[in-house]
Short mmCIF file of C-alpha atoms in Angstrom, two decimals:
data_model
loop_
_atom_site.label_atom_id
_atom_site.label_comp_id
_atom_site.label_asym_id
_atom_site.label_seq_id
_atom_site.Cartn_x
_atom_site.Cartn_y
_atom_site.Cartn_z
CA UNK P 28 99.04 21.01 -144.81
CA UNK P 29 99.72 23.50 -147.07
CA UNK P 30 101.70 26.98 -146.16
CA UNK P 31 101.22 29.64 -148.21
CA UNK P 32 103.95 32.10 -148.17
CA UNK P 33 104.28 36.09 -149.86
CA UNK P 34 108.12 36.22 -150.07
CA UNK P 35 111.24 34.41 -149.67
CA UNK P 36 113.26 36.11 -146.12
CA UNK P 37 115.38 38.57 -148.11
CA UNK P 38 117.84 37.87 -145.13
CA UNK P 39 121.04 35.79 -145.85
CA UNK P 40 121.18 34.15 -142.43
CA UNK P 41 117.51 32.72 -142.99
CA UNK P 42 118.46 31.86 -146.71
CA UNK P 43 115.07 29.87 -147.52
CA UNK P 44 115.77 27.35 -144.84
CA UNK P 45 112.33 27.44 -142.80
CA UNK P 46 110.53 26.82 -146.56
CA UNK P 47 112.99 23.80 -147.04
CA UNK P 48 112.32 22.51 -144.00
CA UNK P 49 108.54 22.68 -144.43
CA UNK P 50 108.39 20.77 -147.12
CA UNK P 51 111.05 18.43 -146.43
CA UNK P 52 108.62 17.48 -143.37
CA UNK P 53 106.27 16.50 -146.32
CA UNK P 54 104.12 19.82 -146.18
CA UNK P 55 103.06 21.72 -149.42
CA UNK P 56 104.55 25.45 -149.83
CA UNK P 57 103.02 28.09 -152.33
CA UNK P 58 105.68 31.16 -152.81
CA UNK P 59 104.67 34.67 -154.02
CA UNK P 60 101.22 35.26 -153.17
CA UNK P 61 100.90 38.78 -153.46
CA UNK P 62 104.62 39.06 -153.99
CA UNK P 63 104.37 42.91 -155.11
CA UNK P 64 102.15 44.14 -152.38
CA UNK P 65 104.20 42.33 -149.95
CA UNK P 66 107.39 44.14 -151.07
CA UNK P 67 105.81 47.48 -151.13
CA UNK P 68 104.77 46.88 -147.36
CA UNK P 69 107.99 45.40 -146.81
CA UNK P 70 110.35 47.94 -148.68
CA UNK P 71 112.14 49.69 -145.82
CA UNK P 72 113.57 45.59 -143.82
CA UNK P 73 113.92 44.77 -147.77
CA UNK P 74 116.44 47.44 -148.11
CA UNK P 75 118.36 47.23 -144.78
CA UNK P 76 118.31 42.95 -145.02
CA UNK P 77 119.75 43.09 -148.91
CA UNK P 78 121.98 46.52 -148.27
CA UNK P 79 123.03 46.79 -144.44
CA UNK P 80 122.06 50.26 -145.17
CA UNK P 81 118.55 51.62 -143.34
CA UNK P 82 115.86 52.20 -145.99
CA UNK P 83 115.94 55.82 -147.03
CA UNK P 84 112.94 58.61 -147.08
CA UNK P 85 113.88 62.13 -148.26
CA UNK P 86 111.00 64.55 -147.57
CA UNK P 87 110.29 67.77 -148.95
CA UNK P 88 107.49 70.45 -148.57
CA UNK P 89 107.44 72.73 -151.79
CA UNK P 90 105.39 75.14 -153.79
CA UNK P 91 103.86 74.04 -157.40
CA UNK P 92 107.00 76.15 -158.73
CA UNK P 93 109.42 73.82 -156.73
CA UNK P 94 110.74 76.51 -153.96
CA UNK P 95 110.61 75.83 -150.25
CA UNK P 96 111.58 78.35 -148.41
CA UNK P 97 110.72 81.92 -149.31
CA UNK P 98 114.08 84.86 -150.31
CA UNK P 99 113.99 86.30 -146.89
CA UNK P 100 114.05 81.91 -145.08
CA UNK P 101 110.76 81.35 -143.95
CA UNK P 102 109.58 77.98 -144.54
CA UNK P 103 106.90 77.60 -142.15
CA UNK P 104 104.06 76.65 -143.09
CA UNK P 105 103.69 75.50 -146.98
CA UNK P 106 101.52 73.13 -146.41
CA UNK P 107 98.56 72.64 -144.46
CA UNK P 108 97.98 70.67 -141.16
CA UNK P 109 96.81 67.35 -142.52
CA UNK P 110 99.99 66.80 -144.64
CA UNK P 111 102.01 68.09 -141.45
CA UNK P 112 100.28 65.31 -139.45
CA UNK P 113 101.04 62.64 -142.15
CA UNK P 114 104.78 63.66 -141.40
CA UNK P 115 104.42 63.38 -138.01
CA UNK P 116 102.86 59.19 -139.02
CA UNK P 117 106.36 59.05 -141.23
CA UNK P 118 108.55 60.31 -138.74
CA UNK P 119 106.92 58.06 -135.93
CA UNK P 120 107.58 55.44 -138.78
CA UNK P 121 111.60 55.93 -138.49
CA UNK P 122 113.92 55.38 -136.82
CA UNK P 123 116.34 58.48 -137.15
CA UNK P 124 115.68 61.84 -138.51
CA UNK P 125 118.39 63.55 -140.52
CA UNK P 126 118.79 67.15 -141.02
CA UNK P 127 121.45 69.45 -141.78
CA UNK P 128 122.50 72.34 -139.43
CA UNK P 129 122.07 74.90 -141.67
CA UNK P 130 117.82 73.89 -141.25
CA UNK P 131 118.08 73.77 -137.52
CA UNK P 132 120.01 76.85 -137.55
CA UNK P 133 116.96 78.41 -140.10
CA UNK P 134 113.74 76.69 -138.67
CA UNK P 135 114.92 75.41 -135.03
CA UNK P 136 112.54 72.70 -135.72
CA UNK P 137 111.57 70.48 -132.56
CA UNK P 138 111.82 67.19 -134.90
CA UNK P 139 109.53 65.15 -132.56
CA UNK P 140 106.56 63.04 -133.03
CA UNK P 141 103.18 64.79 -132.59
CA UNK P 142 99.56 64.61 -133.92
CA UNK P 143 100.04 60.96 -134.34
CA UNK P 144 98.44 58.09 -132.42
CA UNK P 145 99.12 54.37 -133.79
CA UNK P 146 95.97 52.53 -134.76
CA UNK P 147 96.98 50.03 -132.17
CA UNK P 148 98.63 52.06 -128.86
CA UNK P 149 98.41 51.99 -125.10
CA UNK P 150 97.62 54.82 -123.38
CA UNK P 151 100.47 53.90 -120.71
CA UNK P 152 103.27 53.75 -123.81
CA UNK P 153 104.80 56.67 -125.07
CA UNK P 154 105.18 57.19 -128.64
CA UNK P 155 108.75 57.52 -129.31
CA UNK P 156 110.57 60.08 -130.76
CA UNK P 157 112.97 58.82 -133.59
CA UNK P 158 116.95 59.44 -132.86
CA UNK P 159 117.69 63.40 -134.63
CA UNK P 160 121.02 63.52 -136.46
CA UNK P 161 122.52 66.91 -137.52
CA UNK P 162 124.91 66.88 -140.32
CA UNK P 163 127.18 69.58 -138.35
CA UNK P 164 127.37 71.54 -135.27
CA UNK P 165 124.08 73.85 -133.82
CA UNK P 166 123.53 75.91 -130.97
CA UNK P 167 123.46 74.25 -127.09
CA UNK P 168 120.33 76.19 -127.16
CA UNK P 169 118.60 74.89 -130.14
CA UNK P 170 115.08 73.75 -130.01
CA UNK P 171 115.96 70.48 -131.04
CA UNK P 172 118.94 68.86 -129.10
CA UNK P 173 120.32 66.33 -131.59
CA UNK P 174 121.25 62.72 -130.18
CA UNK P 175 124.70 63.10 -132.24
CA UNK P 176 126.11 65.31 -134.94
CA UNK P 177 127.84 63.89 -138.28
CA UNK P 178 130.89 65.09 -140.30
CA UNK P 179 131.67 62.63 -142.40
CA UNK P 180 130.51 60.80 -145.58
CA UNK P 181 126.62 60.12 -145.98
CA UNK P 182 127.56 56.75 -147.63
CA UNK P 183 129.46 55.51 -143.86
CA UNK P 184 126.59 57.38 -142.11
CA UNK P 185 124.05 55.21 -143.65
CA UNK P 186 126.59 52.29 -143.04
CA UNK P 187 126.72 52.45 -139.53
CA UNK P 188 122.99 53.38 -138.75
CA UNK P 189 122.28 50.11 -140.68
CA UNK P 190 124.92 48.26 -138.25
CA UNK P 191 122.59 49.24 -135.27
CA UNK P 192 119.75 47.80 -136.65
CA UNK P 193 117.88 51.21 -137.82
CA UNK P 194 115.75 50.34 -140.65
CA UNK P 195 113.71 53.48 -142.09
CA UNK P 196 115.34 56.75 -142.15
CA UNK P 197 113.75 59.94 -142.47
CA UNK P 198 115.83 63.27 -144.52
CA UNK P 199 114.10 66.25 -143.57
CA UNK P 200 116.29 69.12 -145.26
CA UNK P 201 116.85 71.42 -145.91
CA UNK P 202 117.97 71.97 -149.49
CA UNK P 203 122.43 71.71 -149.00
CA UNK P 204 121.05 68.09 -147.16
CA UNK P 205 118.50 66.77 -150.09
CA UNK P 206 120.87 67.49 -152.88
CA UNK P 207 123.93 66.10 -151.32
CA UNK P 208 121.41 62.89 -150.25
CA UNK P 209 120.25 62.95 -154.04
CA UNK P 210 123.69 63.68 -155.54
CA UNK P 211 125.59 60.64 -153.74
CA UNK P 212 122.49 58.17 -154.90
CA UNK P 213 121.47 57.46 -151.42
CA UNK P 214 117.77 58.16 -151.52
CA UNK P 215 115.37 55.07 -151.87
CA UNK P 216 112.46 57.45 -151.98
CA UNK P 217 111.80 60.90 -152.57
CA UNK P 218 108.19 61.91 -150.30
CA UNK P 219 107.39 65.31 -151.83
CA UNK P 220 104.57 67.55 -150.14
CA UNK P 221 103.27 69.81 -152.82
CA UNK P 222 101.06 73.08 -151.57
CA UNK P 223 98.92 74.71 -154.41
CA UNK P 224 100.78 78.01 -153.81
CA UNK P 225 103.04 79.51 -156.32
CA UNK P 226 106.07 81.37 -155.01
CA UNK P 227 107.76 82.79 -158.23
CA UNK P 228 111.18 84.83 -158.83
CA UNK P 229 114.43 83.80 -159.22
CA UNK P 230 115.89 84.14 -155.55
CA UNK P 231 113.62 81.34 -153.51
CA UNK P 232 115.35 79.05 -152.44
CA UNK P 233 114.78 75.51 -154.58
CA UNK P 234 114.59 71.69 -153.29
CA UNK P 235 117.81 70.93 -153.94
CA UNK P 236 120.83 72.79 -153.63
CA UNK P 237 123.88 71.89 -155.23
CA UNK P 238 124.95 71.19 -158.81
CA UNK P 239 121.97 69.86 -161.02
CA UNK P 240 121.42 68.00 -164.61
CA UNK P 241 123.45 69.79 -167.16
CA UNK P 242 120.83 67.94 -169.66
CA UNK P 243 117.80 66.34 -170.11
CA UNK P 244 119.81 63.13 -171.21
CA UNK P 245 121.22 63.45 -166.84
CA UNK P 246 117.69 63.59 -165.31
CA UNK P 247 117.43 61.57 -162.57
CA UNK P 248 114.34 59.58 -162.86
CA UNK P 249 112.04 57.37 -160.61
CA UNK P 250 108.58 55.77 -160.59
CA UNK P 251 105.48 57.78 -158.81
CA UNK P 252 104.67 54.54 -156.46
CA UNK P 253 101.71 57.23 -155.40
CA UNK P 254 99.50 59.93 -154.65
CA UNK P 255 97.91 61.37 -152.05
CA UNK P 256 95.71 64.49 -151.56
CA UNK P 257 95.96 65.28 -147.95
CA UNK P 258 93.38 68.75 -147.92
CA UNK P 259 94.46 71.03 -149.91
CA UNK P 260 97.89 68.94 -150.54
CA UNK P 261 99.00 66.28 -152.84
CA UNK P 262 101.75 63.80 -151.60
CA UNK P 263 103.47 62.23 -154.36
CA UNK P 264 105.83 59.37 -153.68
CA UNK P 265 108.36 58.77 -156.49
CA UNK P 266 110.82 55.71 -155.89
CA UNK P 267 114.29 55.63 -157.42
CA UNK P 268 114.18 53.43 -160.29
CA UNK P 269 117.37 51.30 -159.03
CA UNK P 270 116.04 51.07 -155.71
CA UNK P 271 112.72 49.38 -156.82
CA UNK P 272 114.43 46.83 -159.21
#
């Protein structure tokens, strides 16, 4: 008999015991087949098992010149229907959505899963919406009622969510929230949906609020892991270099 395994389970509680048991039983085991592709598919699980925190995806929709809202605060809609449908898929795959209270006040989003049905789906089983977490307080009549509000340290929030076995969380903005997670070095993947539009000007809202890099040597560098055309828009996925090592 021969068993082929893509990667060893990174869970410390497993620690290769299954592989050892197979080999002790005289079964040939080959480890590392298509390992890179499997690590890509299991990135959220690997992050959770190795750090105790969920895999953090930061999602932004922006114009070609990097703006996420007009000077008057309007931001719906920058991207088209196909890109927005892809976001609903991403929501469905996530255990929680994190947004800032400012986004709730400005856009009043529903933060639910719509326009998406899994490939394997039981019509009698609904697609569950992710847990909604707002950084700060929101009005009682907001369109999206958060499951909980958080006012503490962002790293502590991720530790708490990881302890609840939340494997992947989605950061949906806005600029203050994106900037806070980015500066704290808590983002594993950046999913940027870019529309073929230009806003121009100095007073439109940029994707990341707060202090940025002071010099070129301070740039945050990553690697593009995918570039996907979605209707008229493009989805760029950049992985933080430390998260990919």
